[in-house]
Every structure is written in C-alpha cells, then in structure tokens.
Amino acid sequence: MSKPPSTTSTDPPDTSSAPSDKASELTAVVDDLLNQLSTNFSTISSELMSKMDDMSRRLDNLEATIQAGGSTRGDGDSSSLKP
C-alpha cells in the first residue's frame, strides 16, 4: 500500500489567504452545482410541458373523433356500443 503524501512542509502556511481561498472555492463549487441543478430543472420542465402539450392534442383529437362518430350515426341507438 502506498502512503498518502505528507502534508508537513518547512514553510508555515499563509493563513491570511487560506480561508479566503477556501471560501471562494466553496462558493465556486456551490455556484456550479446550482447552475447544473437549474439546467436540469429547465430541461425536465420543458420535456414535461412538451409531453403535456402532446397529451392535450391527443385528447382533443380523441374528443373530436368521438363527437364526429356520434354525429354521423345520428340515430341515438347506443345498443351497438360495447362497454
């Protein structure tokens, strides 16, 4: 097994910029994550709206077909309809 690299150094770390760097890095990561979530949400929303529009068109066509079928028969006899 290999050992993890040593974190000890001969120079003391610059603590004045380290918290700022970590905060800006965290901010960048969070911003990137939020952008990804926003993009995914937009994609899913548009796909959902597209599918709902398609379903609405299909239901409108079905309704028109049913109404056209009922008006062409015109005799009012529903005994030929199967449940």
PDB file of N, CA and C in Angstrom:
ATOM      1  N   MET A   1       0.836  -1.174   0.000  1.00  0.00           N
ATOM      2  CA  MET A   1       0.000   0.000   0.000  1.00  0.00           C
ATOM      3  C   MET A   1       0.876   1.231   0.000  1.00  0.00           C
ATOM      4  N   SER A   2       0.421   2.246  -0.692  1.00  0.00           N
ATOM      5  CA  SER A   2       1.193   3.482  -0.712  1.00  0.00           C
ATOM      6  C   SER A   2       0.702   4.398   0.393  1.00  0.00           C
ATOM      7  N   LYS A   3       1.609   5.193   0.869  1.00  0.00           N
ATOM      8  CA  LYS A   3       1.250   6.125   1.928  1.00  0.00           C
ATOM      9  C   LYS A   3       0.786   7.428   1.289  1.00  0.00           C
ATOM     10  N   PRO A   4      -0.173   8.107   1.919  1.00  0.00           N
ATOM     11  CA  PRO A   4      -0.597   9.404   1.388  1.00  0.00           C
ATOM     12  C   PRO A   4       0.553  10.389   1.485  1.00  0.00           C
ATOM     13  N   PRO A   5       0.582  11.363   0.577  1.00  0.00           N
ATOM     14  CA  PRO A   5       1.672  12.332   0.625  1.00  0.00           C
ATOM     15  C   PRO A   5       1.669  13.092   1.941  1.00  0.00           C
ATOM     16  N   SER A   6       2.840  13.421   2.363  1.00  0.00           N
ATOM     17  CA  SER A   6       2.994  14.128   3.631  1.00  0.00           C
ATOM     18  C   SER A   6       2.476  15.549   3.493  1.00  0.00           C
ATOM     19  N   THR A   7       1.780  16.007   4.520  1.00  0.00           N
ATOM     20  CA  THR A   7       1.243  17.361   4.500  1.00  0.00           C
ATOM     21  C   THR A   7       2.117  18.329   5.262  1.00  0.00           C
ATOM     22  N   THR A   8       3.223  17.848   5.773  1.00  0.00           N
ATOM     23  CA  THR A   8       4.113  18.741   6.507  1.00  0.00           C
ATOM     24  C   THR A   8       5.013  19.460   5.525  1.00  0.00           C
ATOM     25  N   SER A   9       5.283  20.716   5.816  1.00  0.00           N
ATOM     26  CA  SER A   9       6.191  21.488   4.970  1.00  0.00           C
ATOM     27  C   SER A   9       7.117  22.293   5.864  1.00  0.00           C
ATOM     28  N   THR A  10       8.163  22.770   5.264  1.00  0.00           N
ATOM     29  CA  THR A  10       9.120  23.546   6.050  1.00  0.00           C
ATOM     30  C   THR A  10       8.669  24.983   6.212  1.00  0.00           C
ATOM     31  N   ASP A  11       7.896  25.490   5.261  1.00  0.00           N
ATOM     32  CA  ASP A  11       7.407  26.867   5.362  1.00  0.00           C
ATOM     33  C   ASP A  11       6.052  26.868   6.049  1.00  0.00           C
ATOM     34  N   PRO A  12       5.812  27.849   6.915  1.00  0.00           N
ATOM     35  CA  PRO A  12       4.484  27.930   7.537  1.00  0.00           C
ATOM     36  C   PRO A  12       3.454  28.343   6.484  1.00  0.00           C
ATOM     37  N   PRO A  13       2.260  27.789   6.557  1.00  0.00           N
ATOM     38  CA  PRO A  13       1.234  28.145   5.572  1.00  0.00           C
ATOM     39  C   PRO A  13       0.797  29.589   5.745  1.00  0.00           C
ATOM     40  N   ASP A  14       0.419  30.174   4.639  1.00  0.00           N
ATOM     41  CA  ASP A  14      -0.068  31.556   4.661  1.00  0.00           C
ATOM     42  C   ASP A  14      -1.531  31.515   5.083  1.00  0.00           C
ATOM     43  N   THR A  15      -1.796  31.741   6.346  1.00  0.00           N
ATOM     44  CA  THR A  15      -3.151  31.615   6.880  1.00  0.00           C
ATOM     45  C   THR A  15      -4.025  32.806   6.543  1.00  0.00           C
ATOM     46  N   SER A  16      -3.443  33.905   6.120  1.00  0.00           N
ATOM     47  CA  SER A  16      -4.254  35.084   5.824  1.00  0.00           C
ATOM     48  C   SER A  16      -5.078  34.893   4.553  1.00  0.00           C
ATOM     49  N   SER A  17      -4.573  34.145   3.569  1.00  0.00           N
ATOM     50  CA  SER A  17      -5.321  33.958   2.332  1.00  0.00           C
ATOM     51  C   SER A  17      -6.004  32.594   2.261  1.00  0.00           C
ATOM     52  N   ALA A  18      -5.642  31.676   3.111  1.00  0.00           N
ATOM     53  CA  ALA A  18      -6.205  30.331   3.053  1.00  0.00           C
ATOM     54  C   ALA A  18      -7.715  30.315   3.281  1.00  0.00           C
ATOM     55  N   PRO A  19      -8.253  30.961   4.299  1.00  0.00           N
ATOM     56  CA  PRO A  19      -9.709  30.945   4.468  1.00  0.00           C
ATOM     57  C   PRO A  19     -10.431  31.613   3.301  1.00  0.00           C
ATOM     58  N   SER A  20      -9.847  32.674   2.779  1.00  0.00           N
ATOM     59  CA  SER A  20     -10.463  33.360   1.650  1.00  0.00           C
ATOM     60  C   SER A  20     -10.476  32.468   0.416  1.00  0.00           C
ATOM     61  N   ASP A  21      -9.371  31.761   0.177  1.00  0.00           N
ATOM     62  CA  ASP A  21      -9.298  30.855  -0.967  1.00  0.00           C
ATOM     63  C   ASP A  21     -10.305  29.721  -0.827  1.00  0.00           C
ATOM     64  N   LYS A  22     -10.411  29.176   0.374  1.00  0.00           N
ATOM     65  CA  LYS A  22     -11.349  28.078   0.593  1.00  0.00           C
ATOM     66  C   LYS A  22     -12.787  28.561   0.453  1.00  0.00           C
ATOM     67  N   ALA A  23     -13.065  29.755   0.934  1.00  0.00           N
ATOM     68  CA  ALA A  23     -14.416  30.299   0.816  1.00  0.00           C
ATOM     69  C   ALA A  23     -14.765  30.554  -0.649  1.00  0.00           C
ATOM     70  N   SER A  24     -13.821  31.097  -1.397  1.00  0.00           N
ATOM     71  CA  SER A  24     -14.099  31.354  -2.811  1.00  0.00           C
ATOM     72  C   SER A  24     -14.219  30.047  -3.592  1.00  0.00           C
ATOM     73  N   GLU A  25     -13.436  29.041  -3.207  1.00  0.00           N
ATOM     74  CA  GLU A  25     -13.539  27.736  -3.863  1.00  0.00           C
ATOM     75  C   GLU A  25     -14.891  27.100  -3.561  1.00  0.00           C
ATOM     76  N   LEU A  26     -15.327  27.184  -2.312  1.00  0.00           N
ATOM     77  CA  LEU A  26     -16.630  26.647  -1.935  1.00  0.00           C
ATOM     78  C   LEU A  26     -17.743  27.385  -2.676  1.00  0.00           C
ATOM     79  N   THR A  27     -17.620  28.696  -2.766  1.00  0.00           N
ATOM     80  CA  THR A  27     -18.612  29.490  -3.491  1.00  0.00           C
ATOM     81  C   THR A  27     -18.676  29.065  -4.949  1.00  0.00           C
ATOM     82  N   ALA A  28     -17.521  28.839  -5.558  1.00  0.00           N
ATOM     83  CA  ALA A  28     -17.483  28.413  -6.959  1.00  0.00           C
ATOM     84  C   ALA A  28     -18.135  27.046  -7.137  1.00  0.00           C
ATOM     85  N   VAL A  29     -17.868  26.131  -6.218  1.00  0.00           N
ATOM     86  CA  VAL A  29     -18.455  24.790  -6.302  1.00  0.00           C
ATOM     87  C   VAL A  29     -19.968  24.865  -6.129  1.00  0.00           C
ATOM     88  N   VAL A  30     -20.425  25.648  -5.176  1.00  0.00           N
ATOM     89  CA  VAL A  30     -21.867  25.785  -4.939  1.00  0.00           C
ATOM     90  C   VAL A  30     -22.541  26.444  -6.139  1.00  0.00           C
ATOM     91  N   ASP A  31     -21.913  27.477  -6.705  1.00  0.00           N
ATOM     92  CA  ASP A  31     -22.468  28.129  -7.891  1.00  0.00           C
ATOM     93  C   ASP A  31     -22.569  27.153  -9.059  1.00  0.00           C
ATOM     94  N   ASP A  32     -21.542  26.346  -9.246  1.00  0.00           N
ATOM     95  CA  ASP A  32     -21.558  25.354 -10.322  1.00  0.00           C
ATOM     96  C   ASP A  32     -22.673  24.337 -10.101  1.00  0.00           C
ATOM     97  N   LEU A  33     -22.825  23.881  -8.875  1.00  0.00           N
ATOM     98  CA  LEU A  33     -23.880  22.925  -8.555  1.00  0.00           C
ATOM     99  C   LEU A  33     -25.262  23.533  -8.799  1.00  0.00           C
ATOM    100  N   LEU A  34     -25.449  24.776  -8.384  1.00  0.00           N
ATOM    101  CA  LEU A  34     -26.734  25.441  -8.602  1.00  0.00           C
ATOM    102  C   LEU A  34     -27.017  25.625 -10.091  1.00  0.00           C
ATOM    103  N   ASN A  35     -25.995  25.940 -10.865  1.00  0.00           N
ATOM    104  CA  ASN A  35     -26.174  26.069 -12.312  1.00  0.00           C
ATOM    105  C   ASN A  35     -26.565  24.736 -12.937  1.00  0.00           C
ATOM    106  N   GLN A  36     -25.935  23.660 -12.493  1.00  0.00           N
ATOM    107  CA  GLN A  36     -26.281  22.331 -13.001  1.00  0.00           C
ATOM    108  C   GLN A  36     -27.720  21.969 -12.645  1.00  0.00           C
ATOM    109  N   LEU A  37     -28.110  22.241 -11.407  1.00  0.00           N
ATOM    110  CA  LEU A  37     -29.481  21.949 -10.988  1.00  0.00           C
ATOM    111  C   LEU A  37     -30.485  22.778 -11.773  1.00  0.00           C
ATOM    112  N   SER A  38     -30.165  24.032 -11.988  1.00  0.00           N
ATOM    113  CA  SER A  38     -31.047  24.908 -12.749  1.00  0.00           C
ATOM    114  C   SER A  38     -31.201  24.419 -14.185  1.00  0.00           C
ATOM    115  N   THR A  39     -30.094  24.013 -14.788  1.00  0.00           N
ATOM    116  CA  THR A  39     -30.137  23.494 -16.156  1.00  0.00           C
ATOM    117  C   THR A  39     -30.966  22.219 -16.223  1.00  0.00           C
ATOM    118  N   ASN A  40     -30.742  21.315 -15.279  1.00  0.00           N
ATOM    119  CA  ASN A  40     -31.509  20.065 -15.254  1.00  0.00           C
ATOM    120  C   ASN A  40     -32.990  20.334 -15.029  1.00  0.00           C
ATOM    121  N   PHE A  41     -33.313  21.268 -14.150  1.00  0.00           N
ATOM    122  CA  PHE A  41     -34.708  21.605 -13.885  1.00  0.00           C
ATOM    123  C   PHE A  41     -35.363  22.182 -15.132  1.00  0.00           C
ATOM    124  N   SER A  42     -34.654  23.063 -15.827  1.00  0.00           N
ATOM    125  CA  SER A  42     -35.194  23.657 -17.053  1.00  0.00           C
ATOM    126  C   SER A  42     -35.431  22.597 -18.120  1.00  0.00           C
ATOM    127  N   THR A  43     -34.503  21.676 -18.245  1.00  0.00           N
ATOM    128  CA  THR A  43     -34.638  20.607 -19.234  1.00  0.00           C
ATOM    129  C   THR A  43     -35.840  19.727 -18.922  1.00  0.00           C
ATOM    130  N   ILE A  44     -35.957  19.324 -17.679  1.00  0.00           N
ATOM    131  CA  ILE A  44     -37.069  18.459 -17.281  1.00  0.00           C
ATOM    132  C   ILE A  44     -38.394  19.201 -17.416  1.00  0.00           C
ATOM    133  N   SER A  45     -38.415  20.475 -17.056  1.00  0.00           N
ATOM    134  CA  SER A  45     -39.644  21.260 -17.172  1.00  0.00           C
ATOM    135  C   SER A  45     -40.096  21.361 -18.622  1.00  0.00           C
ATOM    136  N   SER A  46     -39.161  21.632 -19.528  1.00  0.00           N
ATOM    137  CA  SER A  46     -39.535  21.756 -20.936  1.00  0.00           C
ATOM    138  C   SER A  46     -39.991  20.412 -21.502  1.00  0.00           C
ATOM    139  N   GLU A  47     -39.351  19.319 -21.094  1.00  0.00           N
ATOM    140  CA  GLU A  47     -39.788  17.998 -21.544  1.00  0.00           C
ATOM    141  C   GLU A  47     -41.184  17.683 -21.022  1.00  0.00           C
ATOM    142  N   LEU A  48     -41.443  18.027 -19.778  1.00  0.00           N
ATOM    143  CA  LEU A  48     -42.754  17.781 -19.186  1.00  0.00           C
ATOM    144  C   LEU A  48     -43.831  18.593 -19.897  1.00  0.00           C
ATOM    145  N   MET A  49     -43.546  19.864 -20.161  1.00  0.00           N
ATOM    146  CA  MET A  49     -44.521  20.704 -20.863  1.00  0.00           C
ATOM    147  C   MET A  49     -44.778  20.176 -22.270  1.00  0.00           C
ATOM    148  N   SER A  50     -43.743  19.716 -22.935  1.00  0.00           N
ATOM    149  CA  SER A  50     -43.897  19.157 -24.277  1.00  0.00           C
ATOM    150  C   SER A  50     -44.789  17.921 -24.253  1.00  0.00           C
ATOM    151  N   LYS A  51     -44.568  17.053 -23.285  1.00  0.00           N
ATOM    152  CA  LYS A  51     -45.381  15.842 -23.182  1.00  0.00           C
ATOM    153  C   LYS A  51     -46.823  16.176 -22.818  1.00  0.00           C
ATOM    154  N   MET A  52     -47.019  17.178 -21.976  1.00  0.00           N
ATOM    155  CA  MET A  52     -48.381  17.579 -21.618  1.00  0.00           C
ATOM    156  C   MET A  52     -49.097  18.189 -22.824  1.00  0.00           C
ATOM    157  N   ASP A  53     -48.383  18.981 -23.632  1.00  0.00           N
ATOM    158  CA  ASP A  53     -48.976  19.541 -24.849  1.00  0.00           C
ATOM    159  C   ASP A  53     -49.368  18.429 -25.820  1.00  0.00           C
ATOM    160  N   ASP A  54     -48.498  17.443 -25.965  1.00  0.00           N
ATOM    161  CA  ASP A  54     -48.788  16.312 -26.842  1.00  0.00           C
ATOM    162  C   ASP A  54     -50.011  15.547 -26.345  1.00  0.00           C
ATOM    163  N   MET A  55     -50.092  15.322 -25.035  1.00  0.00           N
ATOM    164  CA  MET A  55     -51.232  14.620 -24.462  1.00  0.00           C
ATOM    165  C   MET A  55     -52.517  15.429 -24.676  1.00  0.00           C
ATOM    166  N   SER A  56     -52.436  16.736 -24.546  1.00  0.00           N
ATOM    167  CA  SER A  56     -53.602  17.586 -24.756  1.00  0.00           C
ATOM    168  C   SER A  56     -54.086  17.501 -26.208  1.00  0.00           C
ATOM    169  N   ARG A  57     -53.148  17.539 -27.157  1.00  0.00           N
ATOM    170  CA  ARG A  57     -53.521  17.411 -28.573  1.00  0.00           C
ATOM    171  C   ARG A  57     -54.174  16.055 -28.848  1.00  0.00           C
ATOM    172  N   ARG A  58     -53.617  15.017 -28.264  1.00  0.00           N
ATOM    173  CA  ARG A  58     -54.178  13.688 -28.485  1.00  0.00           C
ATOM    174  C   ARG A  58     -55.580  13.573 -27.892  1.00  0.00           C
ATOM    175  N   LEU A  59     -55.786  14.172 -26.721  1.00  0.00           N
ATOM    176  CA  LEU A  59     -57.122  14.150 -26.117  1.00  0.00           C
ATOM    177  C   LEU A  59     -58.113  14.964 -26.942  1.00  0.00           C
ATOM    178  N   ASP A  60     -57.667  16.097 -27.479  1.00  0.00           N
ATOM    179  CA  ASP A  60     -58.537  16.901 -28.346  1.00  0.00           C
ATOM    180  C   ASP A  60     -58.929  16.111 -29.596  1.00  0.00           C
ATOM    181  N   ASN A  61     -57.963  15.405 -30.180  1.00  0.00           N
ATOM    182  CA  ASN A  61     -58.260  14.585 -31.357  1.00  0.00           C
ATOM    183  C   ASN A  61     -59.223  13.457 -31.011  1.00  0.00           C
ATOM    184  N   LEU A  62     -59.031  12.838 -29.867  1.00  0.00           N
ATOM    185  CA  LEU A  62     -59.923  11.766 -29.433  1.00  0.00           C
ATOM    186  C   LEU A  62     -61.335  12.296 -29.221  1.00  0.00           C
ATOM    187  N   GLU A  63     -61.445  13.447 -28.575  1.00  0.00           N
ATOM    188  CA  GLU A  63     -62.756  14.053 -28.346  1.00  0.00           C
ATOM    189  C   GLU A  63     -63.434  14.382 -29.668  1.00  0.00           C
ATOM    190  N   ALA A  64     -62.688  14.941 -30.616  1.00  0.00           N
ATOM    191  CA  ALA A  64     -63.258  15.271 -31.921  1.00  0.00           C
ATOM    192  C   ALA A  64     -63.704  14.007 -32.653  1.00  0.00           C
ATOM    193  N   THR A  65     -62.930  12.950 -32.546  1.00  0.00           N
ATOM    194  CA  THR A  65     -63.286  11.688 -33.193  1.00  0.00           C
ATOM    195  C   THR A  65     -64.549  11.104 -32.579  1.00  0.00           C
ATOM    196  N   ILE A  66     -64.651  11.156 -31.264  1.00  0.00           N
ATOM    197  CA  ILE A  66     -65.841  10.632 -30.580  1.00  0.00           C
ATOM    198  C   ILE A  66     -67.066  11.443 -30.964  1.00  0.00           C
ATOM    199  N   GLN A  67     -66.933  12.768 -30.986  1.00  0.00           N
ATOM    200  CA  GLN A  67     -68.069  13.612 -31.355  1.00  0.00           C
ATOM    201  C   GLN A  67     -68.459  13.395 -32.813  1.00  0.00           C
ATOM    202  N   ALA A  68     -67.495  13.239 -33.687  1.00  0.00           N
ATOM    203  CA  ALA A  68     -67.795  13.002 -35.097  1.00  0.00           C
ATOM    204  C   ALA A  68     -68.464  11.645 -35.276  1.00  0.00           C
ATOM    205  N   GLY A  69     -68.040  10.661 -34.523  1.00  0.00           N
ATOM    206  CA  GLY A  69     -68.653   9.333 -34.604  1.00  0.00           C
ATOM    207  C   GLY A  69     -70.086   9.356 -34.124  1.00  0.00           C
ATOM    208  N   GLY A  70     -70.374  10.120 -33.096  1.00  0.00           N
ATOM    209  CA  GLY A  70     -71.727  10.211 -32.562  1.00  0.00           C
ATOM    210  C   GLY A  70     -72.650  10.986 -33.483  1.00  0.00           C
ATOM    211  N   SER A  71     -72.146  11.996 -34.166  1.00  0.00           N
ATOM    212  CA  SER A  71     -72.996  12.804 -35.028  1.00  0.00           C
ATOM    213  C   SER A  71     -73.262  12.109 -36.358  1.00  0.00           C
ATOM    214  N   THR A  72     -72.387  11.253 -36.828  1.00  0.00           N
ATOM    215  CA  THR A  72     -72.629  10.560 -38.093  1.00  0.00           C
ATOM    216  C   THR A  72     -73.624   9.427 -37.920  1.00  0.00           C
ATOM    217  N   ARG A  73     -73.692   8.853 -36.758  1.00  0.00           N
ATOM    218  CA  ARG A  73     -74.645   7.782 -36.510  1.00  0.00           C
ATOM    219  C   ARG A  73     -76.038   8.392 -36.427  1.00  0.00           C
ATOM    220  N   GLY A  74     -76.220   9.387 -35.609  1.00  0.00           N
ATOM    221  CA  GLY A  74     -77.427  10.185 -35.545  1.00  0.00           C
ATOM    222  C   GLY A  74     -78.705   9.482 -35.139  1.00  0.00           C
ATOM    223  N   ASP A  75     -78.748   8.185 -35.058  1.00  0.00           N
ATOM    224  CA  ASP A  75     -79.994   7.504 -34.725  1.00  0.00           C
ATOM    225  C   ASP A  75     -80.215   7.407 -33.222  1.00  0.00           C
ATOM    226  N   GLY A  76     -79.200   7.718 -32.429  1.00  0.00           N
ATOM    227  CA  GLY A  76     -79.363   7.695 -30.989  1.00  0.00           C
ATOM    228  C   GLY A  76     -79.374   6.304 -30.404  1.00  0.00           C
ATOM    229  N   ASP A  77     -79.188   5.277 -31.199  1.00  0.00           N
ATOM    230  CA  ASP A  77     -79.178   3.900 -30.709  1.00  0.00           C
ATOM    231  C   ASP A  77     -77.791   3.576 -30.172  1.00  0.00           C
ATOM    232  N   SER A  78     -77.700   3.361 -28.892  1.00  0.00           N
ATOM    233  CA  SER A  78     -76.411   3.053 -28.284  1.00  0.00           C
ATOM    234  C   SER A  78     -76.275   1.565 -27.998  1.00  0.00           C
ATOM    235  N   SER A  79     -77.190   0.752 -28.531  1.00  0.00           N
ATOM    236  CA  SER A  79     -77.125  -0.676 -28.242  1.00  0.00           C
ATOM    237  C   SER A  79     -75.943  -1.341 -28.936  1.00  0.00           C
ATOM    238  N   SER A  80     -75.430  -0.724 -29.988  1.00  0.00           N
ATOM    239  CA  SER A  80     -74.304  -1.327 -30.699  1.00  0.00           C
ATOM    240  C   SER A  80     -72.972  -1.031 -30.027  1.00  0.00           C
ATOM    241  N   LEU A  81     -72.956  -0.145 -29.037  1.00  0.00           N
ATOM    242  CA  LEU A  81     -71.723   0.184 -28.331  1.00  0.00           C
ATOM    243  C   LEU A  81     -71.391  -0.914 -27.342  1.00  0.00           C
ATOM    244  N   LYS A  82     -70.134  -1.303 -27.310  1.00  0.00           N
ATOM    245  CA  LYS A  82     -69.695  -2.312 -26.352  1.00  0.00           C
ATOM    246  C   LYS A  82     -69.049  -1.619 -25.173  1.00  0.00           C
ATOM    247  N   PRO A  83     -69.252  -2.126 -23.968  1.00  0.00           N
ATOM    248  CA  PRO A  83     -68.657  -1.490 -22.783  1.00  0.00           C
ATOM    249  C   PRO A  83     -67.159  -1.608 -22.758  1.00  0.00           C
TER     250      PRO A  83
END
